[in-house]
Coordinates of C-alpha atoms and ligand atoms in Angstrom, one line a residue:
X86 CA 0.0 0.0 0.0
X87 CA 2.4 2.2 0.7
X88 CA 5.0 1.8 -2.1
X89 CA 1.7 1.9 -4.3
X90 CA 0.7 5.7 -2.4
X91 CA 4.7 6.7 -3.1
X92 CA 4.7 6.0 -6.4
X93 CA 1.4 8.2 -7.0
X94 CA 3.1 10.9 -5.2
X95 CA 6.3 11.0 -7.5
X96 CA 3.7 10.3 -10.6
X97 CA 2.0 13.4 -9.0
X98 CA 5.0 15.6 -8.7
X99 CA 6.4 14.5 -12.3
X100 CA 2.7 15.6 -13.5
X101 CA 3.5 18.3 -11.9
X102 CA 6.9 19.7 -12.9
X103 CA 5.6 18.9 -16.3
X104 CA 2.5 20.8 -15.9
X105 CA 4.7 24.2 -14.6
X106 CA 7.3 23.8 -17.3
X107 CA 4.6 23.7 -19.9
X108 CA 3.2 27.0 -18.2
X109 CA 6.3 28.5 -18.1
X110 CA 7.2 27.8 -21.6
X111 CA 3.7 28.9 -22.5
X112 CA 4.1 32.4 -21.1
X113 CA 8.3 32.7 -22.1
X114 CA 9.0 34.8 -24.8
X115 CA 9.2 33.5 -28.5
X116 CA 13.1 33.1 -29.3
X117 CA 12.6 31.0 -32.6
X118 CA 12.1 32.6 -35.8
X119 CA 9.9 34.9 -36.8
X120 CA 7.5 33.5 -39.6
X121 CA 6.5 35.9 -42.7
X122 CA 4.1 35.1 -45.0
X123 CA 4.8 36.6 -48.2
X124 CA 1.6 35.6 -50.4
X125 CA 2.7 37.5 -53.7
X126 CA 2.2 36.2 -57.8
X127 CA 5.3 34.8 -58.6
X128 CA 3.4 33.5 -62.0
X129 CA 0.9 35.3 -64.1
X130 CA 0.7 39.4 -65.4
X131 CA 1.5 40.4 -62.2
X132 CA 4.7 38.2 -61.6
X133 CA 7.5 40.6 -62.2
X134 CA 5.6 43.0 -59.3
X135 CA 5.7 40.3 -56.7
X136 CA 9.0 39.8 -57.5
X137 CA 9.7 43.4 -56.4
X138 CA 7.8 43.2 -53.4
X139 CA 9.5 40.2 -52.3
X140 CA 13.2 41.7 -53.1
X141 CA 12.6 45.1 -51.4
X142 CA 11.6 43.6 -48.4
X143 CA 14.1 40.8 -47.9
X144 CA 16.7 43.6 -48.6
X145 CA 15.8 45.4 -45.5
X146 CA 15.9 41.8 -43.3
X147 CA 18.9 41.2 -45.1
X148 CA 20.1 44.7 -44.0
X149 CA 19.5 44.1 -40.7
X150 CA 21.5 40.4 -40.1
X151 CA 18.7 38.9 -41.4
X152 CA 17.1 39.2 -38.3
X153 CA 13.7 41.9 -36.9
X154 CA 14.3 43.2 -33.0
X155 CA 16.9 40.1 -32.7
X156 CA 14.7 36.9 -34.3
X157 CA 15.8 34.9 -37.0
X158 CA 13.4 35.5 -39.9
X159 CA 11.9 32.6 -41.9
X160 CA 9.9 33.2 -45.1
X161 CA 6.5 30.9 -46.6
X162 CA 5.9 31.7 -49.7
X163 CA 2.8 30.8 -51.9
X164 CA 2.3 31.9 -55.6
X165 CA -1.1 33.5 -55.6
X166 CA -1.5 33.5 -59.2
X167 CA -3.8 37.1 -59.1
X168 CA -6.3 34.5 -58.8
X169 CA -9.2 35.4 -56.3
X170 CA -10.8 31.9 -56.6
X171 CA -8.1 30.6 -55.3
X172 CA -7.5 33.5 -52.1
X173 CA -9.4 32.4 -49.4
X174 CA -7.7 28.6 -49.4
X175 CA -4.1 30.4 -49.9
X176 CA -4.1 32.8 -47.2
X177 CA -6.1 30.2 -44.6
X178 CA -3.1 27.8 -45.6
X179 CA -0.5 30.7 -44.1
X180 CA -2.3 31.7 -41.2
X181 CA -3.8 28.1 -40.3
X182 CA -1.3 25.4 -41.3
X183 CA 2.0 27.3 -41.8
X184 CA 1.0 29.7 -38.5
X185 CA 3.2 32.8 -39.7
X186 CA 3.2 36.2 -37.4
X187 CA 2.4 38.0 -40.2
X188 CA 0.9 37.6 -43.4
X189 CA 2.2 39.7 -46.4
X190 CA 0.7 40.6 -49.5
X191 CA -0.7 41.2 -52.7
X192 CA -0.5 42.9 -55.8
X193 CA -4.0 42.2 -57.1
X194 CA -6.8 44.0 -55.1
X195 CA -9.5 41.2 -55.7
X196 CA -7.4 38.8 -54.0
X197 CA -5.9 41.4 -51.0
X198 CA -9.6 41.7 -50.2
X199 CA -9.7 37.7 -49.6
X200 CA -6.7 37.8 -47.6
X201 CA -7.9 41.3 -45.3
X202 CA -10.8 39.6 -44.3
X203 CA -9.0 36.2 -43.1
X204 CA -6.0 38.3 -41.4
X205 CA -9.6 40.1 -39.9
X206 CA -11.3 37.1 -38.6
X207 CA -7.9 35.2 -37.6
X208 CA -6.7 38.5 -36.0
X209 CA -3.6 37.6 -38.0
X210 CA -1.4 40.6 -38.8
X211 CA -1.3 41.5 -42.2
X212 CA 0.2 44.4 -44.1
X213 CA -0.5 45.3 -47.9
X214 CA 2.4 46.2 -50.3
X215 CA 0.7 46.9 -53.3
X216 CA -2.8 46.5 -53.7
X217 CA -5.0 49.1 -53.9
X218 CA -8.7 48.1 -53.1
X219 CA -10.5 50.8 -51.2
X220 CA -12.4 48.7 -48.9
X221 CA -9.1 47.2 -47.1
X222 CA -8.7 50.9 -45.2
X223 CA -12.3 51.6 -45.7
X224 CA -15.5 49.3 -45.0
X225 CA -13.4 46.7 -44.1
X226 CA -10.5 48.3 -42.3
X227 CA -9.1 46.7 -39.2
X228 CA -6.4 47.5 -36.2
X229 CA -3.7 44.3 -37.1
X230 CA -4.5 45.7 -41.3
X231 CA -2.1 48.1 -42.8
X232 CA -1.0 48.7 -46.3
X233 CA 2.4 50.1 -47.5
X234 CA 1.1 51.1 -51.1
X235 CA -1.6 53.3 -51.6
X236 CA -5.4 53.8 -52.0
X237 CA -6.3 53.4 -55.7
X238 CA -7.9 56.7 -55.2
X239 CA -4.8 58.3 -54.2
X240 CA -2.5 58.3 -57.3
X241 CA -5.5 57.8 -59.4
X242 CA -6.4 61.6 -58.3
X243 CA -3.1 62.7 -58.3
X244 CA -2.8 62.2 -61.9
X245 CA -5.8 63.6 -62.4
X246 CA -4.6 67.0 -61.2
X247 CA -1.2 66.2 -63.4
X248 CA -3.8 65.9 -66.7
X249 CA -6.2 68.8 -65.8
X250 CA -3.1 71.0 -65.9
X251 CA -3.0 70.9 -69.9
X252 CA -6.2 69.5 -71.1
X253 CA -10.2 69.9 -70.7
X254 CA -11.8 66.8 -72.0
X255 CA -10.6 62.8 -70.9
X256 CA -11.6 59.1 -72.2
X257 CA -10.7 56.4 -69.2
X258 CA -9.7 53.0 -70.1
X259 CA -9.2 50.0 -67.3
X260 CA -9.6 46.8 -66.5
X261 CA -12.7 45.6 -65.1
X262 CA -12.0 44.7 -61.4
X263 CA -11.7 46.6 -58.4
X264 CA -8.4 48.2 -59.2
X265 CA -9.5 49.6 -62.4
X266 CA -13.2 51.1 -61.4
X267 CA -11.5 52.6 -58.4
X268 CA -7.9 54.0 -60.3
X269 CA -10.8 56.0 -62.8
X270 CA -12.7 57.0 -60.0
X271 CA -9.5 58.7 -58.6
X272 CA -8.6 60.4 -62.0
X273 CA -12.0 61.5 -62.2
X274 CA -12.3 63.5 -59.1
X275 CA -9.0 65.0 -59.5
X276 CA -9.1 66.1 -63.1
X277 CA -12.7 67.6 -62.9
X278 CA -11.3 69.3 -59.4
X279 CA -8.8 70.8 -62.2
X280 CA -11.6 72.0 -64.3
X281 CA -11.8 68.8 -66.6
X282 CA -13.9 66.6 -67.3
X283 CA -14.3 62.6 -68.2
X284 CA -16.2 62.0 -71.5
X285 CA -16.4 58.2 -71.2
X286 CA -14.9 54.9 -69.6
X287 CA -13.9 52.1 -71.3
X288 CA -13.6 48.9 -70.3
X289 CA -11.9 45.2 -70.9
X290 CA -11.6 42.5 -68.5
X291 CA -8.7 41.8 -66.4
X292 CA -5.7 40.7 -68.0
X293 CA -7.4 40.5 -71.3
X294 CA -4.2 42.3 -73.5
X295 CA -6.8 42.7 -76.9
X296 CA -6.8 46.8 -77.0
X297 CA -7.2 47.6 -80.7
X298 CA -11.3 48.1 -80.2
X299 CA -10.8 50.3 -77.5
X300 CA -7.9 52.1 -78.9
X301 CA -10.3 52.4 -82.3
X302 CA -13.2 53.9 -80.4
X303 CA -10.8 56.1 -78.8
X304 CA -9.6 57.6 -81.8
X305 CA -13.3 58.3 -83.0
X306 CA -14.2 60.2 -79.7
X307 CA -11.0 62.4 -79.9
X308 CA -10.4 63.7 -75.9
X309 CA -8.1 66.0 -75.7
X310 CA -6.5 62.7 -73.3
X311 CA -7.2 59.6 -72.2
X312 CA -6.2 58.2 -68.9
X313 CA -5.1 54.4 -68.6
X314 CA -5.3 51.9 -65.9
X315 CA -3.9 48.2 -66.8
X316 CA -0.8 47.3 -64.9
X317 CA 2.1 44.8 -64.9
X318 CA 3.0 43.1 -68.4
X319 CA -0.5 44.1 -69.2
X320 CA 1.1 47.7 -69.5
X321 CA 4.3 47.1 -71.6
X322 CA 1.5 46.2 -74.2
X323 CA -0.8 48.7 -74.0
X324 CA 2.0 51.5 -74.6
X325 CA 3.2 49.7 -77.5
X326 CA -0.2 49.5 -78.9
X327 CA -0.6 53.1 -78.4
X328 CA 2.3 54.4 -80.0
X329 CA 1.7 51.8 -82.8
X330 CA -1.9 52.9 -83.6
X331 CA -0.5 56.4 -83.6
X332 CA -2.3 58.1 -80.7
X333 CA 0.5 59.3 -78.9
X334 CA 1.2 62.3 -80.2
X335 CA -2.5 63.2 -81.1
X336 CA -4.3 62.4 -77.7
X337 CA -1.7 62.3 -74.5
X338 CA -1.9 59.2 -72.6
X339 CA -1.5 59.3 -68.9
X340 CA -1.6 56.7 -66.5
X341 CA -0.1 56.1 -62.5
X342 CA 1.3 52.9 -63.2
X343 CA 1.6 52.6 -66.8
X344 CA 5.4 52.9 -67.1
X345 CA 6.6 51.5 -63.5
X346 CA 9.4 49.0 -64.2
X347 CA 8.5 48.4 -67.5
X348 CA 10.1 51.4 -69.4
X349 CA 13.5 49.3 -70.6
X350 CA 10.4 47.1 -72.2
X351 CA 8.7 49.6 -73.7
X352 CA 11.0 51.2 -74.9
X353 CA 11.0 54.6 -77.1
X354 CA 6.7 53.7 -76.7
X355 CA 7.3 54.9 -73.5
X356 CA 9.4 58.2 -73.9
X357 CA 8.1 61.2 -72.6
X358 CA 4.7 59.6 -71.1
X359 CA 3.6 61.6 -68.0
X360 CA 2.8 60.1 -64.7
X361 CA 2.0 60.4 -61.0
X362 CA 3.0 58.5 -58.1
X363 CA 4.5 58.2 -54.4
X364 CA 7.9 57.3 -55.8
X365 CA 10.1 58.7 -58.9
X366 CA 13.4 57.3 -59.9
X367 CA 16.7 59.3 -58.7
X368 CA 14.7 60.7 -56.4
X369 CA 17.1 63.1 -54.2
X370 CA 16.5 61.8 -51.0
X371 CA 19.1 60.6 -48.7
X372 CA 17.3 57.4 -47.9
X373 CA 16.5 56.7 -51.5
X374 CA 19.9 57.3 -52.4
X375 CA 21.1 54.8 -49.7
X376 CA 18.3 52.5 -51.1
X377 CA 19.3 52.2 -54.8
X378 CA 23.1 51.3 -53.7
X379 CA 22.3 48.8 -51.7
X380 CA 18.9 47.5 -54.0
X381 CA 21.4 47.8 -56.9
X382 CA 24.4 45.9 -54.8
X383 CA 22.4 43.0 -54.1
X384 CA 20.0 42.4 -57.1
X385 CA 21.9 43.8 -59.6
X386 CA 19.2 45.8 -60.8
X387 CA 17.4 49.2 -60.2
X388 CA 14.3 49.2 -57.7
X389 CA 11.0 50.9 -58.7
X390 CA 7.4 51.4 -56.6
X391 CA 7.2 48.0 -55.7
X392 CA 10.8 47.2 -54.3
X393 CA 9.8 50.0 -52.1
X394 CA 6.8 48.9 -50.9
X395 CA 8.0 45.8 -50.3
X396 CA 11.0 47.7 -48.3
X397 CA 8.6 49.5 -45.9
X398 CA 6.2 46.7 -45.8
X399 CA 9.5 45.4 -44.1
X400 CA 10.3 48.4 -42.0
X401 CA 6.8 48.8 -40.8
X402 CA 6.8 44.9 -39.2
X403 CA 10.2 46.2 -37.9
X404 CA 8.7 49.4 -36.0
X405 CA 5.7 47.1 -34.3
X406 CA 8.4 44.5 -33.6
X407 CA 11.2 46.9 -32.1
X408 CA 8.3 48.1 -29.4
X409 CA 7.7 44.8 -27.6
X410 CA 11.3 43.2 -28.0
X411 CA 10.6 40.8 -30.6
X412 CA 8.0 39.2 -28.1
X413 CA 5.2 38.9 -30.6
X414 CA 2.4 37.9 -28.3
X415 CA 2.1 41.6 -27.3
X416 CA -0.1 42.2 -30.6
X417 CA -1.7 45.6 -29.1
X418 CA 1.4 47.0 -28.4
X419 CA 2.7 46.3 -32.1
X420 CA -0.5 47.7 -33.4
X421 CA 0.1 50.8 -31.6
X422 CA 3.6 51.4 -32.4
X423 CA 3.1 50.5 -36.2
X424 CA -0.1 52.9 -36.3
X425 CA 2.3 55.8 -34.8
X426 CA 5.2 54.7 -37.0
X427 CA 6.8 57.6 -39.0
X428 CA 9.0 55.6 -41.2
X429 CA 12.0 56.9 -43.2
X430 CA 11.2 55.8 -46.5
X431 CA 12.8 56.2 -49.7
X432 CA 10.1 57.9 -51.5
X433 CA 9.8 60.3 -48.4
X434 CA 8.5 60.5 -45.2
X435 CA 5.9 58.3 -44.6
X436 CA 3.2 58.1 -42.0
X437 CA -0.3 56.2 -41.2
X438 CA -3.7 57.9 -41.6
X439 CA -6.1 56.4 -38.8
X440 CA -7.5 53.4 -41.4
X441 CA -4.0 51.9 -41.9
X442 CA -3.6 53.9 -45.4
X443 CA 0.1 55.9 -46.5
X444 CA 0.4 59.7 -46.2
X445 CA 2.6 60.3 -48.5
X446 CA 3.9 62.7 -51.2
X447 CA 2.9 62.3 -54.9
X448 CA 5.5 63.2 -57.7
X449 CA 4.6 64.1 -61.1
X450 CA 6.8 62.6 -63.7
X451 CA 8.4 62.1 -67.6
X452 CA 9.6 58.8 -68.7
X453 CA 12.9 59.6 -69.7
X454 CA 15.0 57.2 -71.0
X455 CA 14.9 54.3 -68.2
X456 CA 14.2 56.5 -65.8
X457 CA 10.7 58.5 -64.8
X458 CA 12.0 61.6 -63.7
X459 CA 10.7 63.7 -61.0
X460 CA 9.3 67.0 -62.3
X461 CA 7.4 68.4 -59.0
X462 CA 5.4 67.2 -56.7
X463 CA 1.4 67.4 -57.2
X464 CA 0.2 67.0 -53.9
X465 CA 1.6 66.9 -50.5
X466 CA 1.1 64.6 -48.1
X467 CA -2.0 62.7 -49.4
X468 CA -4.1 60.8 -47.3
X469 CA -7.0 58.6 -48.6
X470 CA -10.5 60.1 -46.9
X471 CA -11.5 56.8 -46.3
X472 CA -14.8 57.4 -44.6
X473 CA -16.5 54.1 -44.6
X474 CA -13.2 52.9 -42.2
X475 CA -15.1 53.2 -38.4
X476 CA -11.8 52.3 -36.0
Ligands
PHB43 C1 -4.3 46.3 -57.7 O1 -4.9 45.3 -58.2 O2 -4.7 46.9 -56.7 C2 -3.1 46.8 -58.5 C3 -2.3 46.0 -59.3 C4 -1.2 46.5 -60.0 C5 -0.9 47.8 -59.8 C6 -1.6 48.7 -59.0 C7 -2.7 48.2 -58.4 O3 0.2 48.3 -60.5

């Protein structure tokens, strides 16, 4: 009887010790690595821009001993293929199976939206290097949401201000999907602020490439511009066709994205095409200056937008991380400090509007050579209004 009640006791006591080391371990802070998700297209129209993202934000982990606030970091990466259909499966597979700390990504805006309202439910953190779809940091906006990028409003607007400077009268042509409606929208508002105004919207469905209708019907309307919003390889196209059909000299094309990476592709298509955006090359900016060396060191290749984004996706994890010690359990705290960040960012200063969304500068520019050259800058300090975001 008694051996039997000893035994219990040290079974007891083992059960125990057990039972407090699990508790201890439970409540110590993480030490492993910290696991990003990077859910970007590495296949598909949007390939090269994911590409981008991805190399602009490993350059600043790599900067930094490959470590963020003294963890190791460890990347998951899933090819989303700009395919919504396929979202809401990809980004539970991160957050669910693969159990990153944060979840990174997308280009496309249709599938961002998937992934914003997973990282929403899961309470998974998530920032947004590219996509623009208005509802992230509007209807849908969250505290653990932010996006790097931009609003499609915002440079959507700005070049609207850029195009209302030299002409009355604007056709719009897009892609069908959330990126495109919203892009117009933006260029809309800001040219007829200018005293313009938009005398139709055309439309094909994203990534359809086939642009010779709308390029014809163009040419019978006669604006005094037109305003374009396809991205990606979808662009390099576009431009081509455009010069080809011989519009470019006739009726000015403008267009936020339309020669972001792509100008050594487009070639003399592309030469003297006017943008606006948060980022120009050569900009002369310390930080951007410090940025191309060390983009251009490691890739071998000059950085655009996305590289960027990516970069300050990178930095803002960084911030939120730096104010709880790498201890990643302390998500409130991150979320505070990333809100209040004030990043150094190569386009600029950079700062967070109460949704999530950039305040930021926007440039206008020429495509010159390979380079889209600062001329001035159109707006200061642009924030999206986003008044549908209740936080
Ligand atoms: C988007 O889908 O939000 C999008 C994609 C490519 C761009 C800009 C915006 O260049």
């Amino acid at each position: 009887m008694i051996r039997i009640s000893l035994r219990r006791r040290t079974l007891q006591c083992a059960a125990l010790l057990a039972c407090a080391t699990l508790a201890v371990a439970a409540h110590a802070q993480p030490t492993g690595p910290i696991k990003v998700g990077l859910m970007l297209p590495t296949s598909g129209t949007f390939a090269d821009l994911g590409k981008k993202v991805a190399s602009g934000f490993k350059l600043y982990v790599t900067e930094n001993g490959g470590k963020l606030a003294g963890r190791l970091v460890q990347y998951v990466e899933l090819d989303d293929e700009s395919d919504p259909s396929k979202a809401n499966e990809n980004a539970n597979k991160l957050v669910k199976r693969d159990r990153v700390d944060v979840l990174i990504g997308t280009i496309h805006s249709g599938v961002a939206m998937t992934m914003a309202r997973v990282a929403r439910d899961t309470n998974t953190l998530m920032i947004v290097p590219n996509a623009g779809a208005a509802e992230i940091t509007g209807s849908m906006c969250a505290p653990n949401v932010f996006r790097t990028s931009f609003s499609n409003w915002q440079p959507g607007y700005a070049t609207g201000l850029l195009a209302a400077r030299k002409h009355k009268t604007a056709v719009t042509i897009s892609w069908k999907y959330a990126a495109g409606d919203e892009s117009v929208r933006g260029f809309r508002e800001g040219f007829e602020k200018g005293g313009g105004k938009v005398i139709k919207d055309l439309h094909l469905p994203f990534p359809n490439v086939e642009f010779q209708p709308l390029l014809t019907e163009l040419a019978t309307i006669k604006p005094e511009a037109a305003y374009v919003f396809v991205a990606g390889a979808g662009q390099v196209k576009f431009v081509k066709d455009y010069a080809a059909a011989g519009l470019k000299n006739s009726i000015p094309l403008y267009g936020a994205f339309i020669t972001e990476g792509t100008l050594e592709a487009q070639g003399e298509a592309a030469s003297g095409l006017q943008t606006a955006l948060h980022y120009a090359d050569g900009l002369k900016i310390p930080k951007n200056e410090a940025f191309i060396t060390s983009y251009q060191k490691t890739y071998n290749a000059a950085p655009d937008v996305f590289a960027v984004q990516g970069y300050d996706a990178a930095q803002l994890f960084a911030a939120g991380l730096q104010a709880v010690k790498g201890d990643t359990r302390k998500k409130a705290e991150m979320i505070k400090a990333m809100e209040d960040a004030k990043l150094e960012s190569p386009r600029g200063p950079l700062s967070f509007s109460k949704s999530r969304n950039p305040i930021q500068d926007m440039y206008a520019r020429v495509a010159t050579g390979n380079r889209n050259v600062m001329t001035d800058v159109i707006v200061k300090a642009l924030a999206d209004p986003s008044p549908d975001c209740k936080l």
